[in-house]
Tab-separated table of C-alpha atoms in Angstrom:
chain	number	residue	atom	x	y	z
A	129	MET	CA	-27.511	24.262	100.890
A	130	VAL	CA	-30.823	23.687	99.312
A	131	ASP	CA	-33.966	25.567	100.485
A	132	GLY	CA	-36.839	23.369	101.541
A	133	ALA	CA	-38.187	21.255	104.337
A	134	HIS	CA	-36.057	18.284	105.578
A	135	ILE	CA	-38.046	15.144	104.974
A	136	ALA	CA	-35.649	12.269	105.919
A	137	ASP	CA	-32.056	11.174	105.640
A	138	VAL	CA	-31.311	9.051	102.591
A	139	ALA	CA	-30.389	6.188	104.914
A	140	ASP	CA	-34.071	6.297	106.165
A	141	VAL	CA	-35.405	5.307	102.726
A	142	PRO	CA	-35.347	1.533	102.580
A	143	GLU	CA	-33.868	-0.261	99.625
A	144	GLY	CA	-36.715	-2.219	97.983
A	145	GLY	CA	-39.344	-0.250	99.834
A	146	SER	CA	-40.519	3.306	100.427
A	147	TYR	CA	-40.554	6.102	102.975
A	148	LEU	CA	-44.047	7.537	103.548
A	149	PHE	CA	-44.734	11.236	104.520
A	150	THR	CA	-47.682	13.595	104.409
A	151	ALA	CA	-47.587	16.992	102.648
A	152	GLU	CA	-50.226	19.644	102.161
A	153	ASP	CA	-51.039	20.924	98.691
A	154	ALA	CA	-51.873	24.553	97.698
A	155	PHE	CA	-55.480	23.901	98.546
A	156	THR	CA	-54.623	22.685	102.099
A	157	ASN	CA	-55.400	19.043	101.152
A	158	GLU	CA	-53.261	16.482	102.877
A	159	GLN	CA	-51.454	14.246	100.318
A	160	GLU	CA	-49.498	11.145	100.980
A	161	VAL	CA	-46.140	11.001	99.300
A	162	ILE	CA	-43.547	8.219	99.031
A	163	LEU	CA	-39.790	8.457	98.665
A	164	VAL	CA	-38.111	5.662	96.728
A	165	HIS	CA	-34.567	4.840	95.596
A	166	CYS	CA	-33.742	5.496	91.970
A	167	ASP	CA	-30.590	4.670	90.078
A	168	GLU	CA	-30.602	8.133	88.423
A	169	GLU	CA	-29.604	11.311	90.072
A	170	PRO	CA	-30.438	12.492	92.682
A	171	GLY	CA	-30.833	8.847	93.774
A	172	ILE	CA	-34.291	9.401	95.471
A	173	GLU	CA	-37.598	10.279	93.790
A	174	ALA	CA	-40.932	11.300	95.388
A	175	TRP	CA	-44.331	10.203	94.038
A	176	VAL	CA	-47.847	10.721	95.176
A	177	ASN	CA	-48.840	7.474	97.012
A	178	THR	CA	-51.684	6.547	94.729
A	179	CYS	CA	-52.015	4.388	91.651
A	180	THR	CA	-53.148	6.230	88.550
A	181	HIS	CA	-55.687	3.531	87.660
A	182	GLU	CA	-57.677	3.628	90.930
A	183	THR	CA	-57.367	5.390	94.190
A	184	GLN	CA	-55.151	2.610	95.613
A	185	ARG	CA	-52.342	3.422	97.987
A	186	PHE	CA	-48.993	1.817	97.229
A	187	ASP	CA	-47.640	2.334	100.828
A	188	ARG	CA	-50.226	1.606	103.494
A	189	GLY	CA	-47.771	2.083	106.328
A	190	SER	CA	-45.342	-0.777	105.807
A	191	GLY	CA	-43.679	0.326	102.572
A	192	ALA	CA	-44.602	0.125	98.992
A	193	PRO	CA	-43.839	-3.120	97.221
A	194	ILE	CA	-40.921	-2.587	94.862
A	195	ARG	CA	-39.146	-5.123	92.610
A	196	ASP	CA	-36.434	-4.541	90.060
A	197	GLY	CA	-36.786	-0.757	90.161
A	198	GLN	CA	-40.602	-0.791	89.827
A	199	ILE	CA	-43.347	0.213	92.332
A	200	ILE	CA	-46.019	-2.484	92.201
A	201	CYS	CA	-49.696	-1.606	92.608
A	202	PRO	CA	-50.950	-4.007	95.257
A	203	LYS	CA	-54.457	-4.159	93.675
A	204	HIS	CA	-53.811	-5.006	90.025
A	205	GLY	CA	-50.071	-5.414	89.752
A	206	SER	CA	-49.301	-2.418	87.458
A	207	LEU	CA	-45.628	-1.570	87.539
A	208	PHE	CA	-44.366	2.018	87.875
A	209	ASP	CA	-40.733	2.927	87.193
A	210	THR	CA	-39.202	4.263	90.369
A	211	CYS	CA	-37.142	6.905	88.377
A	212	SER	CA	-39.713	8.163	85.895
A	213	GLY	CA	-43.049	7.159	87.427
A	214	GLU	CA	-44.132	5.701	84.040
A	215	CYS	CA	-46.257	2.635	83.778
A	216	ASP	CA	-46.333	0.457	80.602
A	217	ASN	CA	-48.354	-2.580	81.713
A	218	GLY	CA	-51.617	-3.545	83.329
A	219	GLU	CA	-54.637	-1.450	84.195
A	220	ALA	CA	-52.471	1.719	84.543
A	221	ALA	CA	-50.481	1.339	81.243
A	222	GLY	CA	-49.735	4.642	79.595
A	223	THR	CA	-49.972	6.759	82.770
A	224	THR	CA	-47.342	8.425	84.953
A	225	LEU	CA	-47.395	8.976	88.646
A	226	PRO	CA	-47.641	12.594	89.802
A	227	GLY	CA	-44.220	13.595	91.015
A	228	VAL	CA	-43.191	15.773	93.941
A	229	GLU	CA	-39.950	17.676	93.648
A	230	VAL	CA	-37.217	16.789	96.119
A	231	ALA	CA	-33.478	17.340	96.326
A	232	VAL	CA	-30.803	15.314	97.941
A	233	THR	CA	-27.922	17.198	99.625
A	234	ASP	CA	-25.401	16.057	102.230
A	235	GLY	CA	-27.378	12.783	102.760
A	236	GLU	CA	-30.704	14.523	103.390
A	237	VAL	CA	-33.884	14.484	101.326
A	238	VAL	CA	-35.370	17.958	101.103
A	239	LEU	CA	-38.864	18.952	99.818
A	240	THR	CA	-38.319	21.560	97.149
A	241	ASP	CA	-41.685	21.463	95.424
A	242	ASP	CA	-43.421	24.950	95.715
A	243	ASN	CA	-46.877	23.126	95.457
A	244	TYR	CA	-46.447	21.213	98.708
A	245	ASP	CA	-45.577	21.938	102.395
A	246	TYR	CA	-44.139	19.155	104.513
A	247	LEU	CA	-46.437	18.156	107.379
A	248	ARG	CA	-45.223	15.001	109.030
A	249	ASP	CA	-43.726	11.517	108.627
A	250	GLY	CA	-46.182	8.764	107.915
A	251	GLY	CA	-49.598	8.713	106.208
A	252	THR	CA	-52.739	10.808	106.486
A	253	GLY	CA	-54.134	8.670	109.295
A	254	ASP	CA	-57.176	7.476	107.233
A	255	ASP	CA	-57.487	3.933	106.089
A	256	GLY	CA	-58.030	4.816	102.458
A	257	PRO	CA	-59.285	2.283	99.988
A	258	SER	CA	-58.435	-1.273	100.662
A	259	SER	CA	-56.923	-3.767	98.280
A	260	SER	CA	-58.944	-6.655	96.927
A	261	SER	CA	-55.824	-8.189	95.458
A	262	HIS	CA	-54.489	-11.568	96.116
A	263	LEU	CA	-51.166	-10.801	94.538
A	264	SER	CA	-48.118	-11.865	96.594
A	265	PHE	CA	-44.662	-10.528	96.270
């Protein structure tokens, strides 16, 4: 048994999409986090729900766009590896998404990062920055 807050069941994380939840950091700031499938152990990774190039949310309530194991920034199209968080193209090239530590045990995803406390499923409730992109996936 892993110590930490239950976030979701692995089955709740959509293939080709993301599961959005809100956590609180050590400074009591609410932070959106996404869970995504990864081909490497533990099979699920958690990333802060913001592109490193601009304050652009990946998942705005309907799942982050993901293709071929990469999270797609809806504004400029930068691609982030779902397993490592690294980006090697576009405006965000050379950056890595901030990760949030999770564990997978008995089909459950558990928040194990000491820097965050689980608050709730879904986003922060604000609209955040909007995308000016015309990219389609």
